[in-house]
């Protein structure tokens, strides 16, 4: 399973309908908390997010993207957590996040490691890679890519039987790409029995940003692009001045990157109650678009 739970979808300040930014990415039981704005811990409780996550990613240091760490770390300590937590962020993270975590308590009840990332840096995980890329929002802001490793090709049981391979462990060896030796001494390779490797899934989170070439490049053929849409077309000048994006601009990024699905978030308070205009604006450019609400869940499925 690979899914995204949107914990908060408002830009800059919370509203009655939407909390500020926050989302949880979960893959095969592992969770990554992204941009925990203030109140994230309550949103996690409200929507059933696991508190057993080990890593946090902060895209940039505007308050609505990281101040929730203060209360969250305090809550985790009161819950008896002892496992270490790793916080990733752009250059300056040790100073900014470290200062934030010093508020409210002298010492964290568990180890919090702060790691500064550079654009292009990759973090290898079991079965996938996390990589950072630079976006256009000032102060070294970063986006994040989760890219799974290739999956084995499809196993053809009829071809295996025709080649005389008995069912059992030898089938598993072939599916893992290894040649096998049959009881009669013949060697059978996987070439005619297992299809070409299949791509893993790809998720891209752009954070706060102007539409930019870096996001397009990072999101090429992504299964899901999460892009901000702070404003509608009528506020295009303001979007440009504040280094944000309109819904149509985000949709154009998705179209140029040939992504499978676009989800818009970081919605200005003026659209908090009704984001229909943003959705229509984006779908006119890229039909496979949704506007996230707090508690919205997207499951990313394999293409085949």
PDB file of C-alpha atoms in Angstrom, residues 22-229:
ATOM      1  CA  UNK A  22       0.325  18.709   6.899  1.00  0.00           C
ATOM      2  CA  UNK A  23       0.226  15.281   5.304  1.00  0.00           C
ATOM      3  CA  UNK A  24       1.219  11.724   6.091  1.00  0.00           C
ATOM      4  CA  UNK A  25       2.671   9.404   3.468  1.00  0.00           C
ATOM      5  CA  UNK A  26       2.373   5.709   4.318  1.00  0.00           C
ATOM      6  CA  UNK A  27       4.054   2.893   2.418  1.00  0.00           C
ATOM      7  CA  UNK A  28       3.911  -0.744   3.487  1.00  0.00           C
ATOM      8  CA  UNK A  29       3.518   0.210   7.137  1.00  0.00           C
ATOM      9  CA  UNK A  30       6.192   2.929   7.140  1.00  0.00           C
ATOM     10  CA  UNK A  31       4.999   6.519   7.600  1.00  0.00           C
ATOM     11  CA  UNK A  32       6.605   9.857   6.745  1.00  0.00           C
ATOM     12  CA  UNK A  33       5.132  13.057   8.169  1.00  0.00           C
ATOM     13  CA  UNK A  34       5.455  16.031   5.820  1.00  0.00           C
ATOM     14  CA  UNK A  35       5.236  19.749   6.670  1.00  0.00           C
ATOM     15  CA  UNK A  36       3.588  19.548  10.102  1.00  0.00           C
ATOM     16  CA  UNK A  37       1.909  22.921  10.593  1.00  0.00           C
ATOM     17  CA  UNK A  38       0.487  23.931  13.958  1.00  0.00           C
ATOM     18  CA  UNK A  39      -2.206  21.613  15.215  1.00  0.00           C
ATOM     19  CA  UNK A  40      -0.924  18.617  13.259  1.00  0.00           C
ATOM     20  CA  UNK A  41      -1.003  16.329  16.304  1.00  0.00           C
ATOM     21  CA  UNK A  42      -4.736  16.925  16.739  1.00  0.00           C
ATOM     22  CA  UNK A  43      -5.358  16.331  13.045  1.00  0.00           C
ATOM     23  CA  UNK A  44      -3.489  13.044  13.337  1.00  0.00           C
ATOM     24  CA  UNK A  45      -5.766  11.993  16.170  1.00  0.00           C
ATOM     25  CA  UNK A  46      -8.846  13.163  14.324  1.00  0.00           C
ATOM     26  CA  UNK A  47      -8.085  11.220  11.143  1.00  0.00           C
ATOM     27  CA  UNK A  48      -6.479   8.141  12.659  1.00  0.00           C
ATOM     28  CA  UNK A  49      -2.874   8.711  11.561  1.00  0.00           C
ATOM     29  CA  UNK A  50      -0.239   6.551  13.214  1.00  0.00           C
ATOM     30  CA  UNK A  51       2.064   8.173  15.768  1.00  0.00           C
ATOM     31  CA  UNK A  52       4.650   5.442  15.122  1.00  0.00           C
ATOM     32  CA  UNK A  53       6.344   7.378  12.302  1.00  0.00           C
ATOM     33  CA  UNK A  54      10.130   7.715  12.397  1.00  0.00           C
ATOM     34  CA  UNK A  55      10.819  10.566   9.967  1.00  0.00           C
ATOM     35  CA  UNK A  56       9.590  14.088   9.255  1.00  0.00           C
ATOM     36  CA  UNK A  57      10.224  16.158   6.145  1.00  0.00           C
ATOM     37  CA  UNK A  58       9.976  19.978   6.259  1.00  0.00           C
ATOM     38  CA  UNK A  59       9.957  21.660   2.852  1.00  0.00           C
ATOM     39  CA  UNK A  60      10.761  25.191   4.076  1.00  0.00           C
ATOM     40  CA  UNK A  61      10.665  27.360   7.170  1.00  0.00           C
ATOM     41  CA  UNK A  62       7.464  29.338   6.887  1.00  0.00           C
ATOM     42  CA  UNK A  63       5.618  28.873  10.168  1.00  0.00           C
ATOM     43  CA  UNK A  64       2.613  27.056   8.719  1.00  0.00           C
ATOM     44  CA  UNK A  65       4.887  24.236   7.560  1.00  0.00           C
ATOM     45  CA  UNK A  66       6.829  23.312  10.694  1.00  0.00           C
ATOM     46  CA  UNK A  67       5.564  24.902  13.917  1.00  0.00           C
ATOM     47  CA  UNK A  68       3.424  21.848  14.640  1.00  0.00           C
ATOM     48  CA  UNK A  69       6.617  20.008  15.533  1.00  0.00           C
ATOM     49  CA  UNK A  70       6.740  21.748  18.908  1.00  0.00           C
ATOM     50  CA  UNK A  71       3.504  20.336  20.260  1.00  0.00           C
ATOM     51  CA  UNK A  72       3.926  17.081  18.392  1.00  0.00           C
ATOM     52  CA  UNK A  73       7.275  16.245  19.978  1.00  0.00           C
ATOM     53  CA  UNK A  74       5.866  17.199  23.370  1.00  0.00           C
ATOM     54  CA  UNK A  75       2.866  14.922  22.821  1.00  0.00           C
ATOM     55  CA  UNK A  76       5.059  12.032  21.669  1.00  0.00           C
ATOM     56  CA  UNK A  77       7.115  12.394  24.834  1.00  0.00           C
ATOM     57  CA  UNK A  78       4.030  12.359  27.027  1.00  0.00           C
ATOM     58  CA  UNK A  79       2.900   9.228  25.201  1.00  0.00           C
ATOM     59  CA  UNK A  80       6.110   7.572  26.364  1.00  0.00           C
ATOM     60  CA  UNK A  81       7.968   7.515  23.080  1.00  0.00           C
ATOM     61  CA  UNK A  82      11.602   6.470  23.329  1.00  0.00           C
ATOM     62  CA  UNK A  83      12.423   5.785  19.673  1.00  0.00           C
ATOM     63  CA  UNK A  84      14.484   8.481  17.941  1.00  0.00           C
ATOM     64  CA  UNK A  85      12.929  10.838  15.398  1.00  0.00           C
ATOM     65  CA  UNK A  86      14.699  12.196  12.305  1.00  0.00           C
ATOM     66  CA  UNK A  87      13.699  15.592  10.897  1.00  0.00           C
ATOM     67  CA  UNK A  88      14.823  16.459   7.370  1.00  0.00           C
ATOM     68  CA  UNK A  89      14.792  20.002   6.045  1.00  0.00           C
ATOM     69  CA  UNK A  90      16.637  22.478   3.820  1.00  0.00           C
ATOM     70  CA  UNK A  91      19.879  24.169   4.728  1.00  0.00           C
ATOM     71  CA  UNK A  92      19.423  25.946   8.053  1.00  0.00           C
ATOM     72  CA  UNK A  93      17.212  23.210   9.508  1.00  0.00           C
ATOM     73  CA  UNK A  94      19.460  22.560  12.491  1.00  0.00           C
ATOM     74  CA  UNK A  95      19.222  26.193  13.559  1.00  0.00           C
ATOM     75  CA  UNK A  96      15.533  26.788  12.811  1.00  0.00           C
ATOM     76  CA  UNK A  97      14.026  23.461  13.832  1.00  0.00           C
ATOM     77  CA  UNK A  98      16.410  23.167  16.759  1.00  0.00           C
ATOM     78  CA  UNK A  99      15.279  26.547  18.077  1.00  0.00           C
ATOM     79  CA  UNK A 100      11.628  25.619  17.625  1.00  0.00           C
ATOM     80  CA  UNK A 101      12.001  22.357  19.521  1.00  0.00           C
ATOM     81  CA  UNK A 102      13.726  24.174  22.380  1.00  0.00           C
ATOM     82  CA  UNK A 103      10.491  26.032  23.090  1.00  0.00           C
ATOM     83  CA  UNK A 104       8.353  24.581  25.847  1.00  0.00           C
ATOM     84  CA  UNK A 105      10.845  22.081  27.239  1.00  0.00           C
ATOM     85  CA  UNK A 106      14.545  22.110  27.974  1.00  0.00           C
ATOM     86  CA  UNK A 107      15.271  18.703  26.512  1.00  0.00           C
ATOM     87  CA  UNK A 108      13.379  16.373  24.220  1.00  0.00           C
ATOM     88  CA  UNK A 109      12.372  13.157  26.023  1.00  0.00           C
ATOM     89  CA  UNK A 110      13.776  11.193  23.075  1.00  0.00           C
ATOM     90  CA  UNK A 111      16.483  11.788  20.510  1.00  0.00           C
ATOM     91  CA  UNK A 112      15.593  14.144  17.656  1.00  0.00           C
ATOM     92  CA  UNK A 113      18.133  14.166  14.846  1.00  0.00           C
ATOM     93  CA  UNK A 114      17.981  17.076  12.401  1.00  0.00           C
ATOM     94  CA  UNK A 115      19.404  16.450   8.926  1.00  0.00           C
ATOM     95  CA  UNK A 116      19.892  19.174   6.328  1.00  0.00           C
ATOM     96  CA  UNK A 117      19.209  18.189   2.729  1.00  0.00           C
ATOM     97  CA  UNK A 118      20.481  19.632  -0.529  1.00  0.00           C
ATOM     98  CA  UNK A 119      18.700  19.585  -3.859  1.00  0.00           C
ATOM     99  CA  UNK A 120      19.443  16.306  -5.633  1.00  0.00           C
ATOM    100  CA  UNK A 121      20.261  14.433  -2.440  1.00  0.00           C
ATOM    101  CA  UNK A 122      18.800  10.935  -2.161  1.00  0.00           C
ATOM    102  CA  UNK A 123      17.885   8.834   0.857  1.00  0.00           C
ATOM    103  CA  UNK A 124      17.842   5.103   0.143  1.00  0.00           C
ATOM    104  CA  UNK A 125      15.191   3.000   1.809  1.00  0.00           C
ATOM    105  CA  UNK A 126      14.087  -0.618   1.563  1.00  0.00           C
ATOM    106  CA  UNK A 127      12.386  -0.764  -1.830  1.00  0.00           C
ATOM    107  CA  UNK A 128      12.288   2.956  -2.545  1.00  0.00           C
ATOM    108  CA  UNK A 129      14.254   6.208  -2.621  1.00  0.00           C
ATOM    109  CA  UNK A 130      13.414   9.656  -1.256  1.00  0.00           C
ATOM    110  CA  UNK A 131      14.982  12.568  -3.105  1.00  0.00           C
ATOM    111  CA  UNK A 132      14.859  16.339  -2.660  1.00  0.00           C
ATOM    112  CA  UNK A 133      14.611  18.919  -5.422  1.00  0.00           C
ATOM    113  CA  UNK A 134      14.754  22.715  -5.385  1.00  0.00           C
ATOM    114  CA  UNK A 135      11.529  24.663  -5.940  1.00  0.00           C
ATOM    115  CA  UNK A 136      10.846  28.377  -6.368  1.00  0.00           C
ATOM    116  CA  UNK A 137       9.703  29.675  -3.003  1.00  0.00           C
ATOM    117  CA  UNK A 138      12.860  31.248  -1.607  1.00  0.00           C
ATOM    118  CA  UNK A 139      14.997  30.265   1.390  1.00  0.00           C
ATOM    119  CA  UNK A 140      16.158  26.986  -0.154  1.00  0.00           C
ATOM    120  CA  UNK A 141      12.664  25.472  -0.298  1.00  0.00           C
ATOM    121  CA  UNK A 142      12.564  21.835  -1.371  1.00  0.00           C
ATOM    122  CA  UNK A 143      10.122  19.408  -2.912  1.00  0.00           C
ATOM    123  CA  UNK A 144      10.172  15.669  -2.283  1.00  0.00           C
ATOM    124  CA  UNK A 145      10.015  12.604  -4.542  1.00  0.00           C
ATOM    125  CA  UNK A 146       9.236   9.077  -3.381  1.00  0.00           C
ATOM    126  CA  UNK A 147      10.234   6.623  -6.107  1.00  0.00           C
ATOM    127  CA  UNK A 148       9.883   2.881  -5.722  1.00  0.00           C
ATOM    128  CA  UNK A 149      12.303   0.375  -7.192  1.00  0.00           C
ATOM    129  CA  UNK A 150      11.310  -1.576 -10.282  1.00  0.00           C
ATOM    130  CA  UNK A 151       9.149  -4.631  -9.691  1.00  0.00           C
ATOM    131  CA  UNK A 152       9.836  -8.026 -11.275  1.00  0.00           C
ATOM    132  CA  UNK A 153       8.079  -8.745 -14.544  1.00  0.00           C
ATOM    133  CA  UNK A 154       4.941 -10.853 -14.688  1.00  0.00           C
ATOM    134  CA  UNK A 155       5.494 -14.582 -14.275  1.00  0.00           C
ATOM    135  CA  UNK A 156       3.934 -16.766 -17.003  1.00  0.00           C
ATOM    136  CA  UNK A 157       2.982 -20.105 -15.392  1.00  0.00           C
ATOM    137  CA  UNK A 158       2.023 -21.653 -18.721  1.00  0.00           C
ATOM    138  CA  UNK A 159       5.467 -20.882 -20.137  1.00  0.00           C
ATOM    139  CA  UNK A 160       7.078 -22.367 -17.026  1.00  0.00           C
ATOM    140  CA  UNK A 161       5.086 -25.595 -17.382  1.00  0.00           C
ATOM    141  CA  UNK A 162       5.881 -25.783 -21.095  1.00  0.00           C
ATOM    142  CA  UNK A 163       9.578 -25.528 -20.242  1.00  0.00           C
ATOM    143  CA  UNK A 164       9.192 -28.430 -17.824  1.00  0.00           C
ATOM    144  CA  UNK A 165       9.729 -26.420 -14.634  1.00  0.00           C
ATOM    145  CA  UNK A 166       7.815 -28.032 -11.770  1.00  0.00           C
ATOM    146  CA  UNK A 167       5.713 -25.829  -9.531  1.00  0.00           C
ATOM    147  CA  UNK A 168       7.368 -24.855  -6.269  1.00  0.00           C
ATOM    148  CA  UNK A 169      10.599 -23.114  -5.260  1.00  0.00           C
ATOM    149  CA  UNK A 170      11.986 -23.094  -8.815  1.00  0.00           C
ATOM    150  CA  UNK A 171       9.135 -20.841  -9.916  1.00  0.00           C
ATOM    151  CA  UNK A 172      10.125 -18.382  -7.207  1.00  0.00           C
ATOM    152  CA  UNK A 173      13.744 -18.428  -8.357  1.00  0.00           C
ATOM    153  CA  UNK A 174      12.707 -17.660 -11.926  1.00  0.00           C
ATOM    154  CA  UNK A 175      10.470 -14.813 -10.807  1.00  0.00           C
ATOM    155  CA  UNK A 176      13.433 -13.330  -8.964  1.00  0.00           C
ATOM    156  CA  UNK A 177      15.350 -13.335 -12.227  1.00  0.00           C
ATOM    157  CA  UNK A 178      17.552 -16.342 -11.575  1.00  0.00           C
ATOM    158  CA  UNK A 179      18.183 -19.301 -13.859  1.00  0.00           C
ATOM    159  CA  UNK A 180      17.297 -22.720 -12.452  1.00  0.00           C
ATOM    160  CA  UNK A 181      18.542 -26.260 -12.991  1.00  0.00           C
ATOM    161  CA  UNK A 182      15.862 -28.876 -13.550  1.00  0.00           C
ATOM    162  CA  UNK A 183      16.016 -32.464 -12.211  1.00  0.00           C
ATOM    163  CA  UNK A 184      17.047 -33.672 -15.691  1.00  0.00           C
ATOM    164  CA  UNK A 185      20.030 -31.312 -15.694  1.00  0.00           C
ATOM    165  CA  UNK A 186      18.640 -28.700 -18.095  1.00  0.00           C
ATOM    166  CA  UNK A 187      19.082 -25.051 -17.207  1.00  0.00           C
ATOM    167  CA  UNK A 188      16.154 -22.710 -17.751  1.00  0.00           C
ATOM    168  CA  UNK A 189      16.554 -18.944 -17.656  1.00  0.00           C
ATOM    169  CA  UNK A 190      13.853 -16.397 -16.791  1.00  0.00           C
ATOM    170  CA  UNK A 191      13.955 -14.654 -20.184  1.00  0.00           C
ATOM    171  CA  UNK A 192      11.055 -16.526 -21.783  1.00  0.00           C
ATOM    172  CA  UNK A 193       9.057 -16.998 -18.593  1.00  0.00           C
ATOM    173  CA  UNK A 194       9.213 -13.649 -16.815  1.00  0.00           C
ATOM    174  CA  UNK A 195       8.237 -10.416 -18.543  1.00  0.00           C
ATOM    175  CA  UNK A 196      10.135  -7.125 -18.517  1.00  0.00           C
ATOM    176  CA  UNK A 197      10.544  -5.338 -15.171  1.00  0.00           C
ATOM    177  CA  UNK A 198       7.623  -3.114 -14.258  1.00  0.00           C
ATOM    178  CA  UNK A 199       8.032   0.403 -12.865  1.00  0.00           C
ATOM    179  CA  UNK A 200       7.385   1.108  -9.220  1.00  0.00           C
ATOM    180  CA  UNK A 201       5.133   3.917  -8.091  1.00  0.00           C
ATOM    181  CA  UNK A 202       6.203   7.544  -7.953  1.00  0.00           C
ATOM    182  CA  UNK A 203       4.839  10.288  -5.722  1.00  0.00           C
ATOM    183  CA  UNK A 204       5.903  13.940  -5.885  1.00  0.00           C
ATOM    184  CA  UNK A 205       5.212  16.651  -3.302  1.00  0.00           C
ATOM    185  CA  UNK A 206       6.106  20.126  -4.517  1.00  0.00           C
ATOM    186  CA  UNK A 207       5.486  22.049  -1.292  1.00  0.00           C
ATOM    187  CA  UNK A 208       5.019  25.812  -1.691  1.00  0.00           C
ATOM    188  CA  UNK A 209       6.298  26.965  -5.061  1.00  0.00           C
ATOM    189  CA  UNK A 210       5.809  28.850  -8.239  1.00  0.00           C
ATOM    190  CA  UNK A 211       5.260  26.551 -11.222  1.00  0.00           C
ATOM    191  CA  UNK A 212       8.796  25.718 -12.299  1.00  0.00           C
ATOM    192  CA  UNK A 213      10.871  23.507 -14.553  1.00  0.00           C
ATOM    193  CA  UNK A 214      12.362  21.679 -11.553  1.00  0.00           C
ATOM    194  CA  UNK A 215       8.964  20.404 -10.472  1.00  0.00           C
ATOM    195  CA  UNK A 216       8.087  19.350 -14.013  1.00  0.00           C
ATOM    196  CA  UNK A 217      11.344  17.438 -14.297  1.00  0.00           C
ATOM    197  CA  UNK A 218      10.921  15.789 -10.888  1.00  0.00           C
ATOM    198  CA  UNK A 219       7.311  14.814 -11.629  1.00  0.00           C
ATOM    199  CA  UNK A 220       7.722  13.267 -15.089  1.00  0.00           C
ATOM    200  CA  UNK A 221       5.404  10.241 -15.318  1.00  0.00           C
ATOM    201  CA  UNK A 222       4.560  10.427 -11.611  1.00  0.00           C
ATOM    202  CA  UNK A 223       1.553   8.497 -10.378  1.00  0.00           C
ATOM    203  CA  UNK A 224       0.635  11.397  -8.095  1.00  0.00           C
ATOM    204  CA  UNK A 225       1.698  15.038  -8.021  1.00  0.00           C
ATOM    205  CA  UNK A 226       0.722  17.053  -4.949  1.00  0.00           C
ATOM    206  CA  UNK A 227       0.967  20.733  -5.860  1.00  0.00           C
ATOM    207  CA  UNK A 228      -0.114  23.864  -4.095  1.00  0.00           C
ATOM    208  CA  UNK A 229      -2.958  25.967  -5.537  1.00  0.00           C
TER     209      UNK A 229
END
